[in-house]
């Protein structure tokens, strides 16, 4: 049984560019959340997707957007990248509000 | 691998000893709490959870204690092993009104052989 998978593993972008990160939830899960983890800190909630809609959003600007597909996989898009967007981006999946299980993350570096 | 946290509080224990990791949570309305373990270069891994109607829950080699009066959570690891070395985060949630987990700042556990 595959757990949560994310791609790519690492990504390097320059300021002003746009990036798309991808997540496949754990088998049987229908809900995907995205978190940003800066170095030395705990993960910060970006938003959660359920039934292909954004269900809850954290304190992140509109440059951060997402999408959920009918197969429950999800994308995180970040526009107009800033240096401060450099972080580990984590995807977590769950079923029916149960425990959230995390993927390995995508390390984004903005130069 | 990459370092999860460079300036985190650190707990150093001898292999075989018991470890206690503490966490103060922020919201008195929180009613669901989770401990995660994060190894370098990996995502957080679920360890154990507890709801606010309990004050203690045990798993395999781990025990979580919840003190709602002082908003304090602790994780006890029995017979600590080298593989337990990681950063440990507590997370809180308000189950009926929020889907997001709010994470603490983390504690690095180092196990001395």
Coordinates of N, CA and C in Angstrom, one line a residue:
Chain A
X1 N 0.9 -1.2 0.0 CA 0.0 0.0 0.0 C 0.9 1.2 0.0
X2 N 0.8 2.0 -1.1 CA 1.7 3.2 -1.2 C 1.2 4.3 -0.3
X3 N 2.1 4.9 0.3 CA 1.8 6.1 1.2 C 1.6 7.3 0.3
X4 N 1.7 8.5 0.9 CA 1.6 9.7 0.2 C 2.9 9.9 -0.6
X5 N 2.7 10.3 -1.8 CA 3.9 10.5 -2.7 C 3.8 12.0 -3.2
X6 N 5.0 12.5 -3.4 CA 5.1 13.9 -3.9 C 6.2 14.0 -4.9
X7 N 6.0 14.9 -5.9 CA 7.0 15.2 -6.9 C 7.0 16.6 -7.3
X8 N 8.2 17.2 -7.7 CA 9.5 16.5 -7.6 C 10.0 16.5 -6.2
X9 N 11.2 15.9 -6.0 CA 11.8 15.9 -4.7 C 12.4 17.2 -4.4
X10 N 13.1 17.8 -5.3 CA 13.8 19.0 -5.2 C 13.5 19.9 -6.4
X11 N 13.5 21.2 -6.2 CA 13.2 22.1 -7.3 C 14.0 23.4 -7.0
X12 N 14.6 24.0 -8.1 CA 15.2 25.3 -7.9 C 14.6 26.2 -8.9
X13 N 14.1 27.4 -8.5 CA 13.5 28.4 -9.3 C 14.1 29.8 -9.0
X14 N 13.9 30.7 -9.9 CA 14.3 32.1 -9.6 C 13.1 33.0 -9.3
X15 N 13.4 34.1 -8.6 CA 12.3 35.0 -8.2 C 11.5 35.4 -9.4
X16 N 10.2 35.5 -9.1 CA 9.2 35.8 -10.2 C 8.6 34.7 -11.0
X17 N 9.3 33.5 -10.9 CA 8.8 32.4 -11.7 C 7.6 31.7 -11.0
X18 N 7.0 30.8 -11.6 CA 5.9 30.0 -11.1 C 6.3 28.6 -10.9
X19 N 5.7 27.9 -10.0 CA 6.0 26.5 -9.7 C 4.8 25.7 -9.4
X20 N 4.8 24.4 -9.8 CA 3.7 23.5 -9.6 C 4.3 22.3 -8.9
X21 N 3.7 21.9 -7.7 CA 4.1 20.7 -7.0 C 2.9 19.8 -7.0
X22 N 3.3 18.5 -7.0 CA 2.2 17.5 -7.1 C 2.2 16.5 -5.9
X23 N 1.0 16.0 -5.7 CA 0.8 15.1 -4.5 C -0.2 14.0 -4.9
X24 N 0.1 12.7 -4.5 CA -0.8 11.7 -4.6 C -1.1 11.1 -3.2
X25 N -2.4 11.1 -2.8 CA -2.7 10.7 -1.5 C -2.5 9.2 -1.2
X26 N -2.5 8.9 0.0 CA -2.5 7.5 0.4 C -3.7 6.8 -0.1
X27 N -3.6 5.5 -0.5 CA -4.7 4.8 -1.0 C -5.9 4.8 0.0
X28 N -7.1 5.2 -0.5 CA -8.3 5.2 0.3 C -8.5 6.6 0.9
X29 N -7.6 7.5 0.8 CA -7.8 8.9 1.3 C -8.4 9.8 0.2
X30 N -9.3 10.7 0.7 CA -9.9 11.6 -0.3 C -9.7 13.1 0.0
X31 N -8.9 13.4 1.0 CA -8.6 14.8 1.4 C -7.1 15.0 1.4
X32 N -6.8 16.2 0.8 CA -5.4 16.6 0.8 C -5.1 17.9 1.4
X33 N -4.1 18.0 2.2 CA -3.7 19.3 2.8 C -2.3 19.6 2.4
X34 N -2.0 20.9 2.3 CA -0.6 21.3 2.0 C -0.1 22.2 3.1
X35 N 1.2 22.0 3.4 CA 1.8 22.7 4.5 C 3.2 23.2 3.9
X36 N 3.6 24.3 4.5 CA 4.9 24.9 4.2 C 5.8 24.8 5.4
X37 N 7.0 24.2 5.3 CA 7.9 24.1 6.5 C 9.2 24.8 6.2
X38 N 9.4 26.0 6.8 CA 10.6 26.7 6.7 C 11.7 26.0 7.6
X39 N 12.9 26.2 7.3 CA 14.0 25.5 8.0 C 13.9 25.9 9.5
X40 N 13.9 24.9 10.3 CA 14.0 25.1 11.8 C 12.6 25.4 12.4
X41 N 11.5 25.2 11.6 CA 10.2 25.5 12.1 C 9.2 24.3 11.9
X42 N 8.1 24.4 12.5 CA 7.1 23.4 12.3 C 6.3 23.7 11.0
X43 N 5.6 22.7 10.4 CA 4.8 23.0 9.2 C 3.7 24.0 9.5
X44 N 3.5 24.8 8.5 CA 2.4 25.8 8.5 C 1.3 25.5 7.5
X45 N 0.1 25.4 7.9 CA -1.0 25.0 7.0 C -1.3 26.1 5.9
X46 N -1.3 25.6 4.7 CA -1.6 26.4 3.5 C -3.1 26.3 3.2
X47 N -3.6 25.1 2.8 CA -5.0 24.9 2.5 C -5.3 23.4 2.5
X48 N -6.5 23.1 2.5 CA -7.0 21.7 2.3 C -8.0 21.6 1.2
X49 N -7.9 20.5 0.5 CA -8.9 20.2 -0.6 C -9.7 19.0 -0.3
X50 N -10.9 19.1 -0.6 CA -11.9 18.0 -0.4 C -12.9 18.1 -1.5
X51 N -13.3 17.0 -2.1 CA -14.2 17.0 -3.2 C -13.9 18.1 -4.3
X52 N -12.6 18.2 -4.6 CA -12.1 19.1 -5.6 C -12.3 20.5 -5.3
X53 N -12.6 20.9 -4.1 CA -12.7 22.3 -3.7 C -11.8 22.6 -2.5
X54 N -11.4 23.9 -2.4 CA -10.7 24.3 -1.3 C -11.6 24.4 -0.1
X55 N -11.3 23.7 1.0 CA -12.3 23.7 2.1 C -11.9 24.6 3.2
X56 N -10.6 24.8 3.4 CA -10.1 25.7 4.4 C -8.7 26.2 4.0
X57 N -8.4 27.5 4.3 CA -7.2 28.1 3.9 C -6.5 28.7 5.1
X58 N -5.2 28.6 5.1 CA -4.4 29.3 6.2 C -4.1 30.7 5.8
X59 N -3.1 31.3 6.5 CA -2.8 32.7 6.3 C -1.7 32.8 5.2
X60 N -2.0 32.5 4.0 CA -1.1 32.5 2.8 C -1.7 33.4 1.8
X61 N -0.9 34.2 1.0 CA -1.5 35.1 0.0 C -2.0 34.3 -1.2
X62 N -2.7 35.0 -2.0 CA -3.4 34.4 -3.2 C -2.4 33.9 -4.2
X63 N -1.1 34.2 -4.1 CA -0.1 33.6 -5.0 C -0.1 32.1 -4.8
X64 N -0.6 31.6 -3.7 CA -0.6 30.2 -3.4 C -2.0 29.7 -3.8
X65 N -2.1 28.8 -4.8 CA -3.4 28.2 -5.2 C -3.2 26.7 -5.4
X66 N -4.3 26.0 -5.5 CA -4.3 24.6 -5.6 C -5.4 24.0 -6.4
X67 N -5.3 22.7 -6.5 CA -6.3 22.0 -7.3 C -6.3 20.6 -6.8
X68 N -7.5 20.0 -6.9 CA -7.7 18.6 -6.6 C -8.4 17.9 -7.8
X69 N -7.9 16.8 -8.2 CA -8.4 16.1 -9.3 C -9.4 15.0 -8.9
X70 N -10.2 14.5 -9.8 CA -11.2 13.5 -9.5 C -10.6 12.2 -8.8
X71 N -9.3 12.0 -9.1 CA -8.7 10.8 -8.5 C -8.1 11.2 -7.1
X72 N -8.4 12.3 -6.6 CA -8.0 12.8 -5.3 C -6.6 13.4 -5.2
X73 N -5.8 13.2 -6.3 CA -4.5 13.8 -6.3 C -4.6 15.3 -6.3
X74 N -3.5 16.0 -6.0 CA -3.6 17.5 -5.9 C -2.3 18.2 -6.4
X75 N -2.5 19.4 -6.7 CA -1.4 20.3 -7.1 C -1.4 21.5 -6.3
X76 N -0.2 22.0 -6.0 CA 0.0 23.3 -5.3 C 0.8 24.2 -6.3
X77 N 0.2 25.3 -6.6 CA 0.8 26.3 -7.5 C 1.2 27.5 -6.7
X78 N 2.4 28.0 -7.0 CA 2.9 29.3 -6.4 C 3.3 30.2 -7.5
X79 N 2.7 31.4 -7.6 CA 3.1 32.3 -8.6 C 4.0 33.4 -8.0
X80 N 4.7 34.1 -8.9 CA 5.6 35.3 -8.6 C 6.4 34.9 -7.4
X81 N 7.2 33.9 -7.5 CA 8.0 33.4 -6.4 C 8.9 34.5 -5.7
X82 N 8.9 34.4 -4.4 CA 9.8 35.3 -3.6 C 10.9 34.4 -2.9
X83 N 12.0 35.1 -2.5 CA 13.0 34.3 -1.8 C 12.5 33.6 -0.6
X84 N 11.5 34.3 0.1 CA 10.9 33.7 1.3 C 10.1 32.5 1.1
X85 N 9.8 32.2 -0.2 CA 9.0 31.0 -0.5 C 9.9 29.7 -0.4
X86 N 11.2 29.9 -0.3 CA 12.1 28.7 -0.2 C 11.7 27.9 1.1
X87 N 11.4 26.7 0.9 CA 10.9 25.9 2.1 C 10.7 24.4 1.6
X88 N 10.4 23.6 2.6 CA 9.9 22.2 2.3 C 8.4 22.3 2.2
X89 N 7.8 21.8 1.1 CA 6.4 21.8 1.0 C 5.9 20.4 1.2
X90 N 5.0 20.2 2.1 CA 4.5 18.9 2.5 C 3.0 18.8 2.1
X91 N 2.7 17.6 1.7 CA 1.4 17.2 1.4 C 0.9 16.2 2.5
X92 N -0.3 16.3 3.0 CA -0.8 15.3 3.9 C -2.2 14.9 3.4
X93 N -2.4 13.6 3.5 CA -3.8 13.1 3.1 C -4.5 12.5 4.3
X94 N -5.8 12.4 4.2 CA -6.6 11.8 5.3 C -7.9 11.4 4.7
X95 N -8.6 10.6 5.4 CA -10.0 10.2 5.0 C -11.0 10.5 6.1
X96 N -12.0 11.3 5.8 CA -13.1 11.6 6.7 C -12.6 12.3 8.0
X97 N -11.6 13.2 7.9 CA -11.2 13.9 9.0 C -10.3 13.1 10.0
X98 N -9.9 12.0 9.6 CA -9.0 11.1 10.4 C -7.6 11.7 10.4
X99 N -6.7 10.9 11.0 CA -5.3 11.4 11.1 C -4.7 11.8 9.8
X100 N -3.9 12.8 9.7 CA -3.3 13.3 8.5 C -1.9 12.6 8.4
X101 N -1.7 12.0 7.2 CA -0.4 11.3 7.0 C 0.4 12.1 5.9
X102 N 1.6 12.3 6.2 CA 2.4 13.2 5.4 C 3.3 12.5 4.3
X103 N 3.5 13.2 3.2 CA 4.5 12.7 2.2 C 5.9 13.2 2.6
X104 N 6.8 12.8 1.7 CA 8.2 13.2 2.0 C 8.6 14.6 1.8
X105 N 7.7 15.3 1.0 CA 7.9 16.7 0.8 C 8.7 17.0 -0.5
X106 N 8.5 18.3 -0.9 CA 9.3 18.8 -2.0 C 10.1 20.0 -1.5
X107 N 11.4 20.0 -1.7 CA 12.3 21.1 -1.3 C 12.4 22.1 -2.4
X108 N 11.8 23.3 -2.2 CA 11.8 24.4 -3.2 C 12.9 25.4 -2.7
X109 N 13.8 25.7 -3.6 CA 14.8 26.8 -3.4 C 14.5 27.9 -4.4
X110 N 14.4 29.1 -4.0 CA 14.2 30.2 -4.8 C 15.4 31.1 -4.8
X111 N 16.0 31.3 -6.0 CA 17.2 32.1 -6.0 C 17.0 33.5 -6.5
Chain B
X1 N 21.6 14.1 4.4 CA 20.3 14.6 4.2 C 20.2 16.0 4.8
X2 N 19.1 16.7 4.5 CA 19.0 18.1 5.0 C 18.6 18.1 6.4
X3 N 18.9 19.2 7.1 CA 18.6 19.3 8.5 C 17.2 19.9 8.6
X4 N 16.4 19.3 9.4 CA 15.0 19.7 9.6 C 15.0 21.0 10.5
X5 N 15.8 21.0 11.5 CA 15.8 22.2 12.4 C 17.2 22.5 12.9
X6 N 17.7 23.7 12.7 CA 19.0 24.1 13.0 C 19.1 24.6 14.5
X7 N 18.1 25.2 15.0 CA 18.2 25.9 16.3 C 17.1 25.4 17.2
X8 N 16.7 24.2 17.1 CA 15.7 23.6 18.0 C 16.2 23.3 19.3
X9 N 15.3 23.3 20.3 CA 15.7 22.7 21.6 C 16.1 21.3 21.4
X10 N 17.1 20.9 22.2 CA 17.6 19.5 22.0 C 17.6 18.7 23.3
X11 N 17.1 17.5 23.2 CA 17.2 16.6 24.3 C 18.1 15.5 23.9
X12 N 19.1 15.3 24.8 CA 20.1 14.2 24.6 C 20.0 13.1 25.6
X13 N 19.8 11.9 25.2 CA 19.6 10.8 26.1 C 20.5 9.6 25.8
X14 N 20.7 8.8 26.8 CA 21.5 7.6 26.6 C 20.6 6.5 26.0
X15 N 21.2 5.8 25.1 CA 20.4 4.6 24.6 C 19.9 3.7 25.7
X16 N 18.7 3.3 25.7 CA 18.1 2.5 26.7 C 17.4 3.3 27.8
X17 N 17.7 4.6 27.9 CA 17.0 5.4 28.9 C 15.6 5.8 28.3
X18 N 14.8 6.3 29.2 CA 13.5 6.8 28.8 C 13.6 8.3 28.4
X19 N 12.8 8.7 27.4 CA 12.9 10.1 27.0 C 11.5 10.8 27.3
X20 N 11.5 12.0 27.6 CA 10.3 12.8 27.8 C 10.4 14.1 27.0
X21 N 9.5 14.3 26.0 CA 9.5 15.5 25.2 C 8.2 16.2 25.5
X22 N 8.4 17.5 25.8 CA 7.3 18.3 26.3 C 6.8 19.3 25.2
X23 N 5.6 19.7 25.3 CA 5.0 20.6 24.3 C 3.9 21.5 25.0
X24 N 3.9 22.8 24.9 CA 2.9 23.6 25.3 C 2.0 24.0 24.1
X25 N 0.7 23.7 24.2 CA -0.1 24.1 23.0 C -0.8 25.4 23.2
X26 N -1.3 26.0 22.1 CA -1.7 27.4 22.2 C -3.1 27.7 22.4
X27 N -4.0 26.8 22.0 CA -5.4 27.1 22.0 C -6.2 26.2 23.0
X28 N -6.8 26.9 23.9 CA -7.6 26.1 24.9 C -8.8 25.4 24.3
X29 N -9.2 25.8 23.1 CA -10.3 25.1 22.4 C -9.9 23.8 21.7
X30 N -8.6 23.6 21.5 CA -8.1 22.4 20.8 C -8.5 21.2 21.5
X31 N -8.9 20.2 20.8 CA -9.4 18.9 21.4 C -8.8 17.7 20.8
X32 N -7.9 17.8 19.9 CA -7.2 16.7 19.3 C -5.8 17.0 19.1
X33 N -4.9 16.1 19.5 CA -3.5 16.4 19.6 C -2.7 15.2 19.0
X34 N -1.7 15.5 18.3 CA -0.9 14.4 17.6 C 0.6 14.7 17.8
X35 N 1.3 13.6 18.0 CA 2.8 13.7 17.9 C 3.3 13.1 16.6
X36 N 4.2 13.9 16.0 CA 4.9 13.4 14.8 C 6.4 13.4 15.0
X37 N 7.0 12.5 14.3 CA 8.5 12.3 14.3 C 9.0 12.7 12.9
X38 N 10.0 13.5 12.8 CA 10.5 13.9 11.5 C 12.0 13.7 11.4
X39 N 12.4 12.8 10.6 CA 13.8 12.5 10.4 C 14.3 13.4 9.2
X40 N 15.6 13.6 9.2 CA 16.2 14.5 8.3 C 15.9 14.0 6.8
X41 N 15.4 15.0 6.1 CA 15.1 14.7 4.7 C 13.7 14.0 4.4
X42 N 12.9 13.8 5.5 CA 11.7 13.1 5.4 C 10.5 14.0 5.9
X43 N 9.3 13.6 5.5 CA 8.1 14.2 6.0 C 7.8 13.7 7.4
X44 N 6.9 14.5 8.2 CA 6.5 14.0 9.5 C 5.8 12.7 9.5
X45 N 6.2 11.8 10.5 CA 5.6 10.5 10.6 C 4.7 10.4 11.8
X46 N 3.5 10.0 11.7 CA 2.6 9.9 12.8 C 3.1 8.9 13.8
X47 N 3.0 9.3 15.1 CA 3.5 8.5 16.2 C 2.2 8.0 17.0
X48 N 1.5 9.0 17.6 CA 0.4 8.7 18.5 C -0.5 9.9 18.6
X49 N -1.7 9.7 18.8 CA -2.6 10.9 19.0 C -3.5 10.7 20.3
X50 N -4.1 11.8 20.7 CA -5.0 11.7 21.9 C -6.0 12.8 21.8
X51 N -7.2 12.5 22.2 CA -8.3 13.5 22.2 C -8.5 14.0 23.6
X52 N -9.2 15.1 23.7 CA -9.2 15.9 25.0 C -10.1 15.2 26.1
X53 N -10.8 14.1 25.7 CA -11.6 13.4 26.7 C -10.7 12.4 27.4
X54 N -9.4 12.3 27.1 CA -8.5 11.4 27.7 C -7.3 12.2 28.3
X55 N -6.6 11.7 29.3 CA -5.4 12.4 29.7 C -4.2 11.5 29.5
X56 N -4.4 10.3 29.0 CA -3.2 9.4 28.8 C -3.6 8.4 27.7
X57 N -2.6 8.1 26.9 CA -2.8 7.1 25.9 C -1.5 6.4 25.6
X58 N -1.5 5.1 25.5 CA -0.2 4.4 25.3 C -0.2 3.7 24.0
X59 N 1.0 3.7 23.4 CA 1.2 2.9 22.2 C 2.4 2.0 22.4
X60 N 3.0 1.6 21.3 CA 4.2 0.7 21.4 C 5.4 1.5 21.8
X61 N 5.9 1.4 23.0 CA 7.0 2.1 23.6 C 6.8 3.6 23.8
X62 N 5.6 4.1 23.4 CA 5.3 5.5 23.6 C 4.0 5.8 24.4
X63 N 4.1 6.8 25.2 CA 2.9 7.3 25.9 C 2.7 8.8 25.8
X64 N 1.5 9.2 25.5 CA 1.2 10.6 25.5 C 0.4 11.0 26.7
X65 N 0.8 12.1 27.3 CA 0.0 12.6 28.5 C -0.5 14.0 28.1
X66 N -1.7 14.3 28.5 CA -2.4 15.5 28.2 C -2.8 16.2 29.5
X67 N -2.4 17.4 29.7 CA -2.9 18.2 30.9 C -3.6 19.4 30.3
X68 N -4.9 19.4 30.3 CA -5.6 20.5 29.7 C -5.6 21.7 30.6
X69 N -5.4 21.5 31.9 CA -5.5 22.7 32.8 C -4.4 23.7 32.5
X70 N -3.2 23.1 32.1 CA -2.0 24.0 31.9 C -1.7 24.0 30.4
X71 N -2.5 23.4 29.6 CA -2.3 23.3 28.1 C -0.9 22.7 27.8
X72 N -0.7 21.5 28.3 CA 0.6 20.8 28.2 C 0.4 19.4 27.7
X73 N 1.3 19.0 26.8 CA 1.3 17.7 26.2 C 2.7 17.1 26.4
X74 N 2.9 15.9 26.6 CA 4.2 15.3 26.7 C 4.2 13.9 26.0
X75 N 5.3 13.6 25.4 CA 5.5 12.3 24.8 C 6.7 11.6 25.5
X76 N 6.3 10.4 26.0 CA 7.3 9.6 26.7 C 7.7 8.4 25.8
X77 N 9.0 8.2 25.6 CA 9.5 7.1 24.8 C 10.3 6.2 25.7
X78 N 9.9 5.0 25.8 CA 10.6 4.0 26.7 C 11.7 3.3 26.0
X79 N 12.8 3.1 26.7 CA 14.0 2.4 26.2 C 14.4 3.0 24.8
X80 N 14.8 4.2 24.9 CA 15.1 5.0 23.6 C 16.2 4.3 22.8
X81 N 16.0 4.2 21.5 CA 16.9 3.6 20.6 C 17.5 4.6 19.6
X82 N 18.6 4.3 19.0 CA 19.3 5.2 18.1 C 18.3 5.6 17.0
X83 N 17.4 4.7 16.6 CA 16.4 5.0 15.5 C 15.4 6.0 15.9
X84 N 15.4 6.4 17.2 CA 14.4 7.4 17.7 C 15.0 8.8 17.5
X85 N 16.2 8.9 17.1 CA 16.8 10.2 16.9 C 16.1 10.9 15.8
X86 N 15.6 12.1 16.0 CA 14.8 12.8 15.0 C 14.3 14.1 15.7
X87 N 13.5 14.9 14.9 CA 12.8 16.1 15.5 C 11.4 15.6 15.7
X88 N 10.9 16.0 16.9 CA 9.5 15.6 17.3 C 8.7 16.9 17.4
X89 N 7.5 16.8 16.8 CA 6.6 17.9 16.8 C 5.2 17.5 17.4
X90 N 4.7 18.4 18.2 CA 3.3 18.2 18.6 C 2.4 19.0 17.7
X91 N 1.2 18.6 17.5 CA 0.3 19.4 16.6 C -1.1 19.3 17.3
X92 N -1.8 20.4 17.1 CA -3.2 20.5 17.8 C -4.2 20.8 16.7
X93 N -5.5 20.5 17.0 CA -6.6 20.7 16.1 C -7.9 20.9 16.9
X94 N -8.8 21.6 16.3 CA -10.1 21.7 16.9 C -11.0 20.9 15.9
X95 N -11.4 19.7 16.3 CA -11.9 18.8 15.4 C -13.2 19.2 14.7
X96 N -14.2 19.8 15.4 CA -15.4 20.1 14.8 C -15.5 21.4 14.0
X97 N -14.4 22.2 14.1 CA -14.5 23.5 13.4 C -13.3 23.8 12.5
X98 N -12.3 23.0 12.5 CA -11.1 23.3 11.7 C -10.5 22.0 11.2
X99 N -9.9 22.1 10.0 CA -9.2 21.0 9.4 C -7.7 21.1 9.5
X100 N -7.2 22.2 9.9 CA -5.8 22.4 9.9 C -5.1 22.0 11.2
X101 N -3.9 21.5 11.1 CA -3.1 21.1 12.2 C -2.2 22.3 12.5
X102 N -2.1 22.7 13.8 CA -1.2 23.8 14.2 C 0.0 23.1 14.9
X103 N 1.2 23.3 14.4 CA 2.3 22.6 14.9 C 3.1 23.5 15.9
X104 N 3.7 22.8 16.8 CA 4.7 23.5 17.7 C 6.0 23.6 17.0
X105 N 7.0 24.2 17.7 CA 8.3 24.5 17.1 C 9.2 23.3 17.0
X106 N 8.9 22.2 17.7 CA 9.7 21.0 17.6 C 10.8 20.9 18.6
X107 N 11.2 19.6 18.9 CA 12.3 19.3 19.8 C 13.2 18.2 19.1
X108 N 14.5 18.5 19.1 CA 15.4 17.5 18.5 C 15.8 16.5 19.6
X109 N 15.6 15.2 19.3 CA 16.0 14.1 20.2 C 17.3 13.5 19.7
X110 N 18.4 13.5 20.5 CA 19.6 12.8 20.1 C 19.8 11.7 21.1
X111 N 20.1 10.5 20.5 CA 20.3 9.3 21.3 C 21.8 8.9 21.3
X112 N 22.4 8.9 22.4 CA 23.8 8.6 22.5 C 24.0 7.1 22.7
X113 N 24.9 6.5 21.9 CA 25.1 5.1 22.0 C 25.8 4.6 23.2

